[in-house]
Amino acid sequence: MADFTANLLGVPVAGASLPVAAFFLLGVYGRVIWMLPGAAVLGVAHIGVHLCHRSKIGKESDI
């Protein structure tokens, strides 16, 4: 689980951040306006869940 929430080149939770960035940039490149808010919703949910898992890993390692 720790590998999924690791940083990559300074990007926190890269396993969640990079796909969200890809969808956002695909919406910009393809000029698909409805995809931009969809990427924002995906980002809030996907990155939030990964940050929650990351905080649980930190608490478990302290035990």
C-alpha atoms as one frame of an Amber mdcrd trajectory, in Angstrom:
protein
   0.000   0.000   0.000   2.868   2.382   0.705   4.040   2.139  -2.916   0.674
   3.395  -4.170   0.895   6.569  -2.084   4.592   7.337  -2.617   5.826  10.616
  -4.075   7.224  10.782  -7.604   9.450  13.696  -8.584   7.886  15.891  -5.918
   4.284  15.049  -6.886   2.430  13.805  -3.787   0.391  10.611  -4.291   1.497
  10.412  -7.908  -0.529   7.250  -8.454  -3.650   9.384  -8.046  -2.443  12.782
  -9.286  -1.022  11.791 -12.651  -4.186  10.144 -14.074  -6.232  13.176 -13.008
  -3.751  15.494 -14.719  -3.908  13.306 -17.829  -7.716  13.554 -18.016  -7.584
  17.315 -17.465  -4.960  17.817 -20.173  -6.886  15.526 -22.530  -9.926  17.745
 -22.055  -7.854  20.850 -22.787  -6.157  19.311 -25.822  -9.355  17.895 -27.263
 -11.353  21.040 -26.402 -13.914  18.918 -24.573 -15.322  21.428 -22.119 -17.469
  18.956 -20.148 -14.386  16.828 -19.437 -12.712  19.598 -17.406 -15.239  19.645
 -14.541 -15.318  15.856 -14.730 -11.561  15.769 -14.200 -11.982  18.121 -11.230
 -14.562  15.804  -9.645 -12.317  12.823 -10.346  -9.411  14.677  -8.754 -11.272
  15.531  -5.556 -12.481  11.976  -5.094  -9.461  10.034  -6.326  -6.735  12.126
  -4.690  -8.772  12.464  -1.492  -9.121   8.717  -1.111  -5.394   8.207  -1.702
  -4.503  10.890   0.856  -6.788   9.157   3.363  -5.001   5.846   2.739  -1.651
   7.617   3.080  -2.607   9.035   6.489  -3.713   5.574   7.666  -0.370   4.120
   6.612   1.418   6.786   8.656  -0.655   5.968  11.753  -0.067   2.226  11.390
   3.697   2.648  11.104   3.742   4.555  14.418   2.266   1.569  16.273
